[in-house]
XYZ file of C-alpha atoms in Angstrom:
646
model
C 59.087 -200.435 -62.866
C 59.951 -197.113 -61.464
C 63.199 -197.672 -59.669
C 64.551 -194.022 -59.456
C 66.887 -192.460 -57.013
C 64.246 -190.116 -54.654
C 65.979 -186.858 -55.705
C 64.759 -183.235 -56.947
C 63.327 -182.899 -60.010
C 65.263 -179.829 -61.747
C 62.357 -177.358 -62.679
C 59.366 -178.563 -60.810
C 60.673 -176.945 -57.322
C 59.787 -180.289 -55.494
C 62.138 -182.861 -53.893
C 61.165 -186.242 -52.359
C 61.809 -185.425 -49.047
C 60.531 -184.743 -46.025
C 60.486 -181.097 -44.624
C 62.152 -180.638 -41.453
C 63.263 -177.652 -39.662
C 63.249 -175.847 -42.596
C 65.653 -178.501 -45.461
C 64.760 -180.857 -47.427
C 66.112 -184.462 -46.294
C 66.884 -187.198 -48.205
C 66.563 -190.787 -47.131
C 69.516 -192.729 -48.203
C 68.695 -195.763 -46.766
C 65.708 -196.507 -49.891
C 69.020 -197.249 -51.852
C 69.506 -199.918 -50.078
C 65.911 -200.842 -50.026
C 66.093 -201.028 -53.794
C 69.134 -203.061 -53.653
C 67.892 -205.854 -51.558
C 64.547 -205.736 -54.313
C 67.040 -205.754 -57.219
C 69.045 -208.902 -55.802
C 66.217 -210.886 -55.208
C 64.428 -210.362 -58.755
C 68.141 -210.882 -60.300
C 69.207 -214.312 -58.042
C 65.436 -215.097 -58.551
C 66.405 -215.030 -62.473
C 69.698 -216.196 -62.265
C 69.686 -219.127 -59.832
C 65.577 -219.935 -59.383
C 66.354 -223.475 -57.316
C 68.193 -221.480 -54.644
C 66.052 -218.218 -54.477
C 62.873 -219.308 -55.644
C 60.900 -216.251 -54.127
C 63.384 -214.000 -55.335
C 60.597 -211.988 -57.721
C 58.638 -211.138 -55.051
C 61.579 -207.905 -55.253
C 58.774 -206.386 -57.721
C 56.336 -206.147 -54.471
C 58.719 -204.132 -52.872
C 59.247 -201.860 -55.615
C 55.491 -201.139 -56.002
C 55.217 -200.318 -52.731
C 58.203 -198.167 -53.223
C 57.421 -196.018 -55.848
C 53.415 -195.842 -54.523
C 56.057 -194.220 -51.020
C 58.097 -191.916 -53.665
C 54.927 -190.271 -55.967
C 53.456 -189.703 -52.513
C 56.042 -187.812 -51.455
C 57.741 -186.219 -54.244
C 54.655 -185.254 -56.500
C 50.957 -185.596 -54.977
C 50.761 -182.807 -52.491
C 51.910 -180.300 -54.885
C 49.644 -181.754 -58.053
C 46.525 -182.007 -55.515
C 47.116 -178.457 -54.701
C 47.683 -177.608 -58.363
C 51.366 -176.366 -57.856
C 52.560 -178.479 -60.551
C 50.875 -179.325 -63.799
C 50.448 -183.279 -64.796
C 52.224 -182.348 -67.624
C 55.167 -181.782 -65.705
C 54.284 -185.064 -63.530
C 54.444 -187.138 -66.276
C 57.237 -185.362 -68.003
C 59.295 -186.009 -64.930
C 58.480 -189.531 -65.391
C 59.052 -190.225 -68.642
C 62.886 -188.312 -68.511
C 63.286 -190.615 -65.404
C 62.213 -193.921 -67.345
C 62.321 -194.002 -70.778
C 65.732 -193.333 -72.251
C 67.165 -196.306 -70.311
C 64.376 -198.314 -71.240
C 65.100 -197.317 -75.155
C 68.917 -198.236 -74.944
C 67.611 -201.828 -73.635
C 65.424 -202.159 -76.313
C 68.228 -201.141 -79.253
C 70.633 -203.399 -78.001
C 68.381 -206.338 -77.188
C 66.771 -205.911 -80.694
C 70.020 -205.968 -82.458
C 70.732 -208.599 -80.581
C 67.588 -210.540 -81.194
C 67.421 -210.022 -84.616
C 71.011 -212.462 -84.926
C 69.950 -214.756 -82.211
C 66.452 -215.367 -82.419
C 64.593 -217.510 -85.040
C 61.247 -216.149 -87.260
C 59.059 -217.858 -84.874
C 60.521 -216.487 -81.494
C 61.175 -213.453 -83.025
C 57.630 -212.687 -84.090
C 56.335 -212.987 -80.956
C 59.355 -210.846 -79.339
C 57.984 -208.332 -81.999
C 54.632 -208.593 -80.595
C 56.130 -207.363 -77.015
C 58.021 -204.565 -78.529
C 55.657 -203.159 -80.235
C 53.828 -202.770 -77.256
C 56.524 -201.331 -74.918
C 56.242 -197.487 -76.468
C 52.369 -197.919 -75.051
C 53.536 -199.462 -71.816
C 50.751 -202.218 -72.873
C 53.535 -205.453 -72.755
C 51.525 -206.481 -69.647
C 48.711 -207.053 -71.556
C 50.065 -209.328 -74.118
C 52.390 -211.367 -71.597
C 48.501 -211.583 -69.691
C 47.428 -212.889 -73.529
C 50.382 -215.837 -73.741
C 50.036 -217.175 -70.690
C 51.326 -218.085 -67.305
C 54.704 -215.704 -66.011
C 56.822 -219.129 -65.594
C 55.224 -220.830 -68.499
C 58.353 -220.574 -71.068
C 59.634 -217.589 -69.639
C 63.208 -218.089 -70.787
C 61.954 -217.374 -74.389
C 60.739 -213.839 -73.824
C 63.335 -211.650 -73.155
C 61.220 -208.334 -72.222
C 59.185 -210.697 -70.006
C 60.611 -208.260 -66.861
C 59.047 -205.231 -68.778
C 55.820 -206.177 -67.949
C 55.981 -204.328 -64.314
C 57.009 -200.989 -66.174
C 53.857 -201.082 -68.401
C 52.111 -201.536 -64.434
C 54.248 -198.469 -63.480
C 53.119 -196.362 -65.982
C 49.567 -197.642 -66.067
C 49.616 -196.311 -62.119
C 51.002 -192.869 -63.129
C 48.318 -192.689 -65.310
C 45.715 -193.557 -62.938
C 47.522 -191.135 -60.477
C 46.629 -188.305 -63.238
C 42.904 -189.323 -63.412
C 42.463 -189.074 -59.862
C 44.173 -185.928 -59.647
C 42.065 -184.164 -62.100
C 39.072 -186.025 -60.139
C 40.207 -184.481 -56.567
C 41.708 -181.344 -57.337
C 38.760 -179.708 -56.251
C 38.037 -182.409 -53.066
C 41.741 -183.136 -52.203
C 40.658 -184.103 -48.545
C 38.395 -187.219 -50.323
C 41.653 -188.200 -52.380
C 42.853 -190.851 -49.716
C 39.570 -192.294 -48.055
C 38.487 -192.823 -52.202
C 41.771 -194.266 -52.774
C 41.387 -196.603 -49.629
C 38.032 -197.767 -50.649
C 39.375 -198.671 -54.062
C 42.525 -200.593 -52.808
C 40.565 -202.416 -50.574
C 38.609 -203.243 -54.130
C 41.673 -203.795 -55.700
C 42.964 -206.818 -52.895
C 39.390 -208.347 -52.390
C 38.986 -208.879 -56.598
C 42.600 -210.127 -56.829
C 41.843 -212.266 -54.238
C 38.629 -213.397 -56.443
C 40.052 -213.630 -59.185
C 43.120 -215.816 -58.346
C 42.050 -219.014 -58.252
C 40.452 -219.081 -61.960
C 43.289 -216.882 -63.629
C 46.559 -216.391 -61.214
C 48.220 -214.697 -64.089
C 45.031 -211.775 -64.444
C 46.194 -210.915 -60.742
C 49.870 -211.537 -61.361
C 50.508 -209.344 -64.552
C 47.342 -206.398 -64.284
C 47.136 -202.697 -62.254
C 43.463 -203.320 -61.278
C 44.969 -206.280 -58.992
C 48.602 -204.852 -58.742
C 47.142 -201.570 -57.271
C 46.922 -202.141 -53.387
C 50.502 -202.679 -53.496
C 51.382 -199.261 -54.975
C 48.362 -197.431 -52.539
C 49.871 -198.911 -49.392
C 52.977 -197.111 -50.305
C 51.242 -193.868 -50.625
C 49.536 -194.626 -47.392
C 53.146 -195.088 -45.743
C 53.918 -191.888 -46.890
C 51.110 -190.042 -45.512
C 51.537 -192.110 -42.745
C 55.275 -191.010 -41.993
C 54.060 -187.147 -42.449
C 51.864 -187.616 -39.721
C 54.109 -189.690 -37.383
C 56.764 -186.959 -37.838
C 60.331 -187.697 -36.374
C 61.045 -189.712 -33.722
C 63.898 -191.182 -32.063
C 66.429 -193.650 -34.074
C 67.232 -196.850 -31.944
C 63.753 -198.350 -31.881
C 63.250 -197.088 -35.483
C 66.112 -199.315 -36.846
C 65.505 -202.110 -34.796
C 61.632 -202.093 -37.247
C 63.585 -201.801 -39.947
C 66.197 -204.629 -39.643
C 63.117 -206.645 -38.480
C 61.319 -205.562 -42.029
C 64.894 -205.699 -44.036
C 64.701 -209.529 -42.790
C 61.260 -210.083 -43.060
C 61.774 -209.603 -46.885
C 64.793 -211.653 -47.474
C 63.353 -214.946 -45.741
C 60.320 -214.372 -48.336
C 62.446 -214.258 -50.994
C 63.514 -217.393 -50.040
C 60.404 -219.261 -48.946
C 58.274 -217.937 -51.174
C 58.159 -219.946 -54.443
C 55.886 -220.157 -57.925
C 53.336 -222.590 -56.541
C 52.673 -219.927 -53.597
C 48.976 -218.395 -53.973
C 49.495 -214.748 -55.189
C 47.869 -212.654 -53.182
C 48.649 -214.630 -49.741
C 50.570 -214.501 -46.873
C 53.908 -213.893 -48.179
C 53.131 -210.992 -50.781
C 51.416 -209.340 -47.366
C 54.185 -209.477 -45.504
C 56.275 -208.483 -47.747
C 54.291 -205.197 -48.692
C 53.485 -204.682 -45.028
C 57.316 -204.711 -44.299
C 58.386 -202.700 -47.233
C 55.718 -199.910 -46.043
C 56.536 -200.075 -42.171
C 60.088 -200.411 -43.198
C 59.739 -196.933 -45.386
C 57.908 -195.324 -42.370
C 60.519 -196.584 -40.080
C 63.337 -194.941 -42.427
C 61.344 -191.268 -42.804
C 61.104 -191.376 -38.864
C 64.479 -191.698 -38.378
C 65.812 -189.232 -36.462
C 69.970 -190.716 -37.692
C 71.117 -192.330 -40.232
C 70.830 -196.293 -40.097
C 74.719 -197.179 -40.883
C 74.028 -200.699 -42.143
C 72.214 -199.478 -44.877
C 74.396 -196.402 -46.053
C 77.508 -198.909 -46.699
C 78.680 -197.280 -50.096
C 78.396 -200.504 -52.171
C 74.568 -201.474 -51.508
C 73.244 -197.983 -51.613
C 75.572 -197.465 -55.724
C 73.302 -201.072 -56.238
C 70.137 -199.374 -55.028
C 71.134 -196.182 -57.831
C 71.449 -198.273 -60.406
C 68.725 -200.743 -59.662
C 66.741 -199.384 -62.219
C 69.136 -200.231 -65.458
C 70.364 -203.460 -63.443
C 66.265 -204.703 -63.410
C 66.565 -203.372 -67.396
C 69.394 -205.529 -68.285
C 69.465 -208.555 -66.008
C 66.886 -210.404 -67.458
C 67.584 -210.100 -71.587
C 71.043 -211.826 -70.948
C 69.270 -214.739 -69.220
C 66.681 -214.943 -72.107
C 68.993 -214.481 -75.164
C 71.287 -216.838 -73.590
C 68.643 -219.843 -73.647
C 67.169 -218.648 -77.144
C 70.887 -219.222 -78.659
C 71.501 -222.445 -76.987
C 68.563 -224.113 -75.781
C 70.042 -224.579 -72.203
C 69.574 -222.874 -69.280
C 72.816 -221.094 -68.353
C 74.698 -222.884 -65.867
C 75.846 -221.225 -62.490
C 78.970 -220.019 -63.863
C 77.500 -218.905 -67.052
C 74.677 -217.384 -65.035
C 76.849 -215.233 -62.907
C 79.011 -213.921 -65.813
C 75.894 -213.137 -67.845
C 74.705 -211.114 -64.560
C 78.353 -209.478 -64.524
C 77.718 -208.101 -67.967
C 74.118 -206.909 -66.770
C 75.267 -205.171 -63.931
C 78.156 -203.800 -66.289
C 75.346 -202.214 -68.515
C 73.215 -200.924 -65.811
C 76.070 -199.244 -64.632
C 77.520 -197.670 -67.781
C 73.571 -196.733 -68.896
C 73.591 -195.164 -65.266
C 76.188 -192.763 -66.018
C 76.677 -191.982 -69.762
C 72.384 -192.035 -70.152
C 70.208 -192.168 -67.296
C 72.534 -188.943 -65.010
C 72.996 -186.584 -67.934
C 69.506 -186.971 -68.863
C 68.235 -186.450 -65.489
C 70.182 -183.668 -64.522
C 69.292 -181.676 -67.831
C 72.833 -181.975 -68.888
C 71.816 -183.961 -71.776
C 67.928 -183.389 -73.271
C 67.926 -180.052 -71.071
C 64.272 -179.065 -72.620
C 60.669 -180.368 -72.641
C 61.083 -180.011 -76.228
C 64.368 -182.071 -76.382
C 62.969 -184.988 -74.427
C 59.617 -184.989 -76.176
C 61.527 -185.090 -79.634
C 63.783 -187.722 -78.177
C 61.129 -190.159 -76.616
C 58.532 -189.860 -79.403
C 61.739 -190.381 -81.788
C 62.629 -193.222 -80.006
C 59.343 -195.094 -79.206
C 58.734 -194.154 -83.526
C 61.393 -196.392 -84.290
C 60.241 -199.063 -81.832
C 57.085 -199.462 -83.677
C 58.156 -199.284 -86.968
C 61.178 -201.902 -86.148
C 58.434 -204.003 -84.981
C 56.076 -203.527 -87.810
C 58.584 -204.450 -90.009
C 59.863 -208.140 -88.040
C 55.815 -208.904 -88.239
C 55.590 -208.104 -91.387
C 58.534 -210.001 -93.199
C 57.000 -212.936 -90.850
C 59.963 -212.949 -88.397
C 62.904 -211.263 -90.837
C 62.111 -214.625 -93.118
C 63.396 -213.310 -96.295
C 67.001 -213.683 -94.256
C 66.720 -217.785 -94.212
C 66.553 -220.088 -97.320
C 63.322 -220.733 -98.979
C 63.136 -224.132 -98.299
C 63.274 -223.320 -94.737
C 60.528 -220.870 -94.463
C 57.675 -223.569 -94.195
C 59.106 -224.354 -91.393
C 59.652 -221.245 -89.508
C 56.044 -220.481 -90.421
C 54.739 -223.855 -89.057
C 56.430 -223.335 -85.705
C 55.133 -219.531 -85.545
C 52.047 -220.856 -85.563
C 49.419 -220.520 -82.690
C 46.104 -221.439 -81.699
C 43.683 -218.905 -80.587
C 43.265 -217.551 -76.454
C 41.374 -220.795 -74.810
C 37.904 -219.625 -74.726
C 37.553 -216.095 -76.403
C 38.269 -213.459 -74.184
C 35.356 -211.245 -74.544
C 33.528 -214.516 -72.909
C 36.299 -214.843 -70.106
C 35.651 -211.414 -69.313
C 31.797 -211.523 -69.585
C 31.764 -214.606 -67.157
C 34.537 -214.598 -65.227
C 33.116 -217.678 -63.229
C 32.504 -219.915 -66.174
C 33.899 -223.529 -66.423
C 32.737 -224.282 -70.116
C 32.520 -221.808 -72.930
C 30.715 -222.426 -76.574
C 32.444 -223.110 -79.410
C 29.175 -222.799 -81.322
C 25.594 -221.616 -81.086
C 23.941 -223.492 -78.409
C 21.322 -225.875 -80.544
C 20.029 -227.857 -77.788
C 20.712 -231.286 -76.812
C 23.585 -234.205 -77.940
C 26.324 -231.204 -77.061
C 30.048 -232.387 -76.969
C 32.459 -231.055 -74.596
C 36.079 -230.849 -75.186
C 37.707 -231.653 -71.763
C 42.197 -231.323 -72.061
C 45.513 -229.851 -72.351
C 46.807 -227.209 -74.844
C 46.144 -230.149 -77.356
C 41.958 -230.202 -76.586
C 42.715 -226.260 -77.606
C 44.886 -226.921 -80.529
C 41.973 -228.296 -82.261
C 38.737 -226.607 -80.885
C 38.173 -224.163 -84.401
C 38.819 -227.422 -86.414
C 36.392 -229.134 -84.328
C 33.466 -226.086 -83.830
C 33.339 -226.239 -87.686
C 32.336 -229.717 -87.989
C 29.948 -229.447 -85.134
C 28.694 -226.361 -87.027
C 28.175 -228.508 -90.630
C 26.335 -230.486 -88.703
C 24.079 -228.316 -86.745
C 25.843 -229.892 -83.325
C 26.490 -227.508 -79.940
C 30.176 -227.623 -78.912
C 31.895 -226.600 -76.052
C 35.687 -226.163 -74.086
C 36.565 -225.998 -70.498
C 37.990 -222.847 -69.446
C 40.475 -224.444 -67.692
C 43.721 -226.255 -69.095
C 42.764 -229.845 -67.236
C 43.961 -233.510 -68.152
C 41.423 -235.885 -67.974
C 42.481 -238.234 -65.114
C 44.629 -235.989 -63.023
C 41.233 -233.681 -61.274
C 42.228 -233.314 -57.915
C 46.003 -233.116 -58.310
C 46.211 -229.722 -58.196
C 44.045 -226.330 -56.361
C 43.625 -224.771 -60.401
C 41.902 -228.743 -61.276
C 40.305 -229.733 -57.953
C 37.452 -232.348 -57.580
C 35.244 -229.895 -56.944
C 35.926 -228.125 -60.440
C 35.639 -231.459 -62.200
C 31.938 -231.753 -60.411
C 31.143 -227.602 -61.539
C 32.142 -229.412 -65.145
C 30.078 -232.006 -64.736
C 26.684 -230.302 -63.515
C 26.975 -227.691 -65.954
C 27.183 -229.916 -68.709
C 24.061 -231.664 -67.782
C 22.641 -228.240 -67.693
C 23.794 -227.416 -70.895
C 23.011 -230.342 -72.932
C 25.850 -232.302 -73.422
C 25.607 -235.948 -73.708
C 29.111 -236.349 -74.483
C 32.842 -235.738 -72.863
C 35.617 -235.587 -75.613
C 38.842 -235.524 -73.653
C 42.112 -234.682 -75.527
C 45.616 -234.464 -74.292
C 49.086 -235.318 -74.308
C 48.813 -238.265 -72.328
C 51.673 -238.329 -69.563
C 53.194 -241.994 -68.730
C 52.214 -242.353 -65.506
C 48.542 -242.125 -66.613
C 46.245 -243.492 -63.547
C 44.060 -246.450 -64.274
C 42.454 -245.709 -61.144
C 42.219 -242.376 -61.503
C 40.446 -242.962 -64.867
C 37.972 -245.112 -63.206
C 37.067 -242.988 -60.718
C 36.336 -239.875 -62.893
C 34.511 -242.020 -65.274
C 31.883 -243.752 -63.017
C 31.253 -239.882 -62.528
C 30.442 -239.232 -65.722
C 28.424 -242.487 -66.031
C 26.665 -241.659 -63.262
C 25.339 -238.209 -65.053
C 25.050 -240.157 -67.996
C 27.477 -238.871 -69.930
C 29.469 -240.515 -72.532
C 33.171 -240.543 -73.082
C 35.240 -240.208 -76.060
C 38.806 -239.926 -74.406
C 41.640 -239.824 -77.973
C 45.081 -241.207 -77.858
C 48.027 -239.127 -77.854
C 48.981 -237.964 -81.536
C 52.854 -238.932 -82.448
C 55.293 -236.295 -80.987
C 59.066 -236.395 -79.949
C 61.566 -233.924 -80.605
C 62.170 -234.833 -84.115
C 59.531 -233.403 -85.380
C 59.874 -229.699 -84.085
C 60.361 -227.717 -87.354
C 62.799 -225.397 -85.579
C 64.949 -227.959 -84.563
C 65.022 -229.320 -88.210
C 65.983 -225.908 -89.776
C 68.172 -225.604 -87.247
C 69.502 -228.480 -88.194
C 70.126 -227.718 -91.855
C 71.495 -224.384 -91.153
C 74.261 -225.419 -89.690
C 74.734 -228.337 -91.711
C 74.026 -226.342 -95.074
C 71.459 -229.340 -96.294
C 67.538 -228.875 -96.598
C 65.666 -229.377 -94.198
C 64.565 -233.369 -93.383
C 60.450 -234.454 -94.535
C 61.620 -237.701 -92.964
C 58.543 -238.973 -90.123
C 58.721 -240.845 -86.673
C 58.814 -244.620 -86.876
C 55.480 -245.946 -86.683
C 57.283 -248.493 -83.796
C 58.862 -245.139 -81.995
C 54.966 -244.228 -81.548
C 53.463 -247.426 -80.850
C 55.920 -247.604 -77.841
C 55.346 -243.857 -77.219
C 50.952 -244.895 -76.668
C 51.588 -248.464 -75.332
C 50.525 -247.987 -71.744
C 47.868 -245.263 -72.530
C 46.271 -247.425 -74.858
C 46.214 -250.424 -72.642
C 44.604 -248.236 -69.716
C 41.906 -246.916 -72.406
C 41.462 -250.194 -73.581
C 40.830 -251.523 -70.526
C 38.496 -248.533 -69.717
C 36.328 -249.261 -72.498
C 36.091 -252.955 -71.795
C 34.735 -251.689 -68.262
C 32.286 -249.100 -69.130
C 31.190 -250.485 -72.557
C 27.972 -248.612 -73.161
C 30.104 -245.282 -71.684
C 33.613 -244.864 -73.464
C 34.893 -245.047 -76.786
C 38.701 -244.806 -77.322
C 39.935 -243.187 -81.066
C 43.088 -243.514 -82.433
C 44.990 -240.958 -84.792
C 47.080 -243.962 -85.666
C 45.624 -244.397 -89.078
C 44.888 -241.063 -90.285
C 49.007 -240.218 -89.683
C 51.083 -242.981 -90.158
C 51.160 -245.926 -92.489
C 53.536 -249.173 -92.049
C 56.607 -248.085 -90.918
C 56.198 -244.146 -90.382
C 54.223 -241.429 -88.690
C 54.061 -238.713 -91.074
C 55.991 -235.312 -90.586
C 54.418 -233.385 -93.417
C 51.603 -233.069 -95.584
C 52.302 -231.971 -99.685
C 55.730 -230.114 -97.821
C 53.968 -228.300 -94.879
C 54.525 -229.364 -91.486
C 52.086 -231.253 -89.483
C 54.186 -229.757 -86.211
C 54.740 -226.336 -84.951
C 56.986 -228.153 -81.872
C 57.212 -231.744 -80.939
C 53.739 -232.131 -80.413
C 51.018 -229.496 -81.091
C 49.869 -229.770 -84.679
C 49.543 -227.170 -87.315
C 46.672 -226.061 -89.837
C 48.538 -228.757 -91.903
C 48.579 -231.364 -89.486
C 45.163 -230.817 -87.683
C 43.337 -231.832 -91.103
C 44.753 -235.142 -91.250
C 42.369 -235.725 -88.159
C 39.526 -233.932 -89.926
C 37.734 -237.341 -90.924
C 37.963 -238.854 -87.895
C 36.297 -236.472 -85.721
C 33.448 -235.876 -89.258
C 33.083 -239.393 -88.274
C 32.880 -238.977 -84.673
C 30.423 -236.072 -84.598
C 27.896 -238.047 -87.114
C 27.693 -241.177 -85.291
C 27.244 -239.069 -81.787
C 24.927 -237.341 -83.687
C 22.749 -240.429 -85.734
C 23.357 -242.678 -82.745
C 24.723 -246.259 -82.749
């Protein structure tokens, strides 16, 4: 994200300021702004349980740098007294060389901490950073808090939503140039698009709206608008002036502290803290004195730096948990921010400064040669960790089956060309519709672990397939907003619609699995006539996670362990789900039918780990290529007698 002290740019003739009788003033109080944003997102990271709305910090700097383009760069591009060359030349000496130091020393880094598996997919987000496209492939893994401590350029994504805006900021330039008076009533109507579809979209993918420009964008407009806004106010007096912007300054710590994860994104907390970031920023160009809590000389050097602190907090955090498999403790936590704030600093001075201020890089042709340098080796680092498969030629070769099992990953739930086709869609084929006796595949990551394995038997056999869209347990509708009742009846009706005479539910089935709750969603399905076909859990426990068993043998120096799960470790594991299933069956006998991958993995007195050497896990539960084959028969079976018919 674009943190930058709101200084002249050497060259361009253009300061962000405001003009007043005649000199340019600077408003040191946005230091401090930036400070408060760069403590929340770090005590967010460090310490979530006690400031659990600390990333909200990234709102405020959105609406920050929307304030500082406004005021530093648009009037003069509009009017064509700077090129966008020189815009996004400004940018890029502003952002990038700090952002390359982070990414040498956190790949160095990596590259001795991080295992093949891991480490391929940190590739994955490097490679992407000299495109400023990491946003899109966080958007592809998943949820923001889902396993977050195993990504350590997660943070980066809001710079790839920086850029993306500059970007945008060019197009519409080149669009308005000629029609500069349209620029903001066109760029009002499309923020107002911007917050209605995030609003949309949000409850059937939070992390589109969480991680994308299209629904990021309002935030960055309204601080444009507060820019223009502040040019047309024009200075006024200070007293009532601060009093709005302690109110604001206040406003956005409280959020930081009520708002929390399981808040809805956009909702009332994200618009209060925009609103008070922009009125605060209005407030602060108004001014007609300085505001002397805000220019103590400690939080405005935090709000300079805030930049290379939001750089290095987070890969500290990340590395930390990647080495050790704990979450830092307090202690560890603070030292680890210590050492951030340490780096941010030093970057600040020997890097970000001289490069700035044309004492280092003094040319366009220095700093092109430098960046495309840089962001050349990026690539080809990257290329080269995917290629060798995660560095695997570094580890034994008895232990690269293993690393390879655990890199493993099943495909985006539902292909995305159909997500983004049908946004609104609650089931998505898995095959070419055929007509009737469909199956749907209703469950957890574990229902997606096996969908290709299953759309190819359904395919053999000339059988429609489908998944739900949505990552929902079987048993637990209703829990949550994401799997309400009322999605669970959308499921329902548009199987009927569809053709689908039967519900094959698949998950990791949690121990306090609801009898009742079972019942209740199951006389729904009877009552649309619609069979069941609801699969125990397969074996997992922490055993069986490859990476914990090379792990294992590195530091012991042995090979890796083929030994499985006791068969009795399992049966205990599936004791209560079974019962409940059991008990299902017995009370909608012409309805449900329970399977068991019992036999097809375990014999007598073990639940096997691999198949001829290969891994049936990639962690302690989702199955490989390997291990999804051992269930092959059993769903052949399955799909032929739905198909012939008792």
């Amino acid at each position: 994200m674009e943190i930058c002290r709101h200084e002249e740019p050497r060259g361009f003739g253009l300061a962000v300021t405001t003009q007043t009788a005649g000199k340019r003033r600077y408003i040191d109080e946005i230091d401090a702004l930036r400070a408060l944003a760069v403590l929340l997102v770090v005590l967010f990271h460090a310490y979530p349980d006690s400031v659990p709305g600390g990333f909200i910090g990234v709102d405020v700097f959105f609406v920050i740098s929307g304030f500082v383009i406004a005021r530093a760069y648009l009037p003069d591009l509009l009017a064509r007294r700077i090129t966008l060359g020189a815009f996004w030349a400004a940018r890029f000496r502003r952002l990038s060389p700090a952002l390359l130091l982070m990414l040498a020393v956190v790949t160095v880094a990596a590259l001795w901490i991080i295992h093949p598996d891991k480490l391929i997919k940190y590739s994955e987000t490097l490679l992407a950073q000299p495109f400023y496209l990491q946003n899109f492939v966080f958007w592809e893994e998943g949820d923001y808090f889902a396993d977050a401590l195993t990504r350590p350029l997660l943070h980066t994504w809001s710079l790839a939503v920086e850029e993306q805006f500059y970007l945008f900021i060019g197009l519409a330039v080149l669009v308005f140039r000629f029609a500069p008076r349209l620029f903001l009533p066109v760029l009002a109507l499309v923020s107002m698009a911007s917050l209605i579809a995030a609003i949309y979209i949000a409850p059937q993918s939070p992390k589109t709206v969480f991680y994308m420009l299209p629904t990021r964008l309002w935030q960055l407009s309204l601080g444009i608008f507060a820019a223009y806004a502040a040019q047309s106010i024009g200075r006024r007096g200070a007293g009532l002036n601060h009093a709005i912007v302690a109110i604001c300054f206040g406003v956005i710590a409280v959020n930081g502290f009520a708002f929390s994860e399981a808040s809805p994104f956009p909702g009332p907390h994200a618009f209060l803290t925009c609103g008070a970031t922009a009125v605060a920023l209005i407030a602060l160009d108004a001014q007609t004195r300085s505001f002397s809590p805000l220019m103590f000389a400690p939080l405005r050097y935090v709000g300079r730096i805030s930049y290379g602190f939001y750089l290095w907090h987070w890969p500290p955090i990340s590395l930390w948990f990647l080495a050790t498999q704990s979450k830092p403790t307090p202690l560890v936590a603070t030292l680890l921010m210590v050492l951030a704030f340490g780096m941010a600093a030093t970057s600040y001075h020997l890097v970000e400064r001289p490069i700035r201020e044309r004492r280092a890089l003094p040319t366009i042709v220095a700093l092109r040669r430098f960046v495309l340098g840089g962001m050349a080796m990026v690539v080809l680092v990257s290329v080269t960790i995917v290629g060798t498969n995660g560095a695997l030629p570094l580890y034994p070769k008895e232990m690269r089956p293993f690393f390879l099992a655990a890199k493993e990953r099943g495909p985006f739930r539902c292909p995305i060309s159909f997500r983004l086709r049908d946004p609104e869609a609650e089931l998505c084929p898995l095959t070419e519709d055929r007509g009737e006796l469909g199956i749907l595949v209703l469950g957890d990551s574990h229902a997606d672990m096996l969908d290709e394995m299953l759309a190819d038997i359904a395919d053999t056999l000339d059988q429609p397939i489908f998944l739900t869209v949505r990552n929902c347990d079987y048993g637990y509708f209703g829990q949550s907003s994401f799997c309400s009742d009322q999605i669970l009846t959308e499921v329902i009706e548009t199987a009927k619609r569809s053709g689908i005479s039967t519900v094959l539910a698949i998950s990791l089935w949690p121990e306090d699995l609801s009898y009742d709750a079972l019942v209740e969603e199951t006389a729904l399905l009877v009552d649309a006539d619609l069979r069941l076909v609801i699969m125990e859990s397969v074996p997992s426990d922490p055993s069986l996670n490859p990476i914990r068993r090379a792990r294992t043998a590195l530091e012991t120096g042995t090979a890796p362990s083929l030994v499985g799960l006791p068969v009795e470790v399992y049966q205990e594991q599936t004791l209560s789900q079974r019962a409940a299933f059991a008990a299902l069956a017995e009370r909608f006998p012409d309805h449900v039918m329970v399977l068991s991958p019992q036999p097809y993995f375990c014999d007598d007195d073990a639940c096997r780990f691999h198949t001829d050497g290969l891994p049936n896990y990639r962690d302690r539960s989702h199955l490989t290529r390997a291990g999804r084959e051992n269930l092959r028969p059993m769903f052949r079976d399955l799909f032929e007698h739905l198909r012939d018919g008792p």
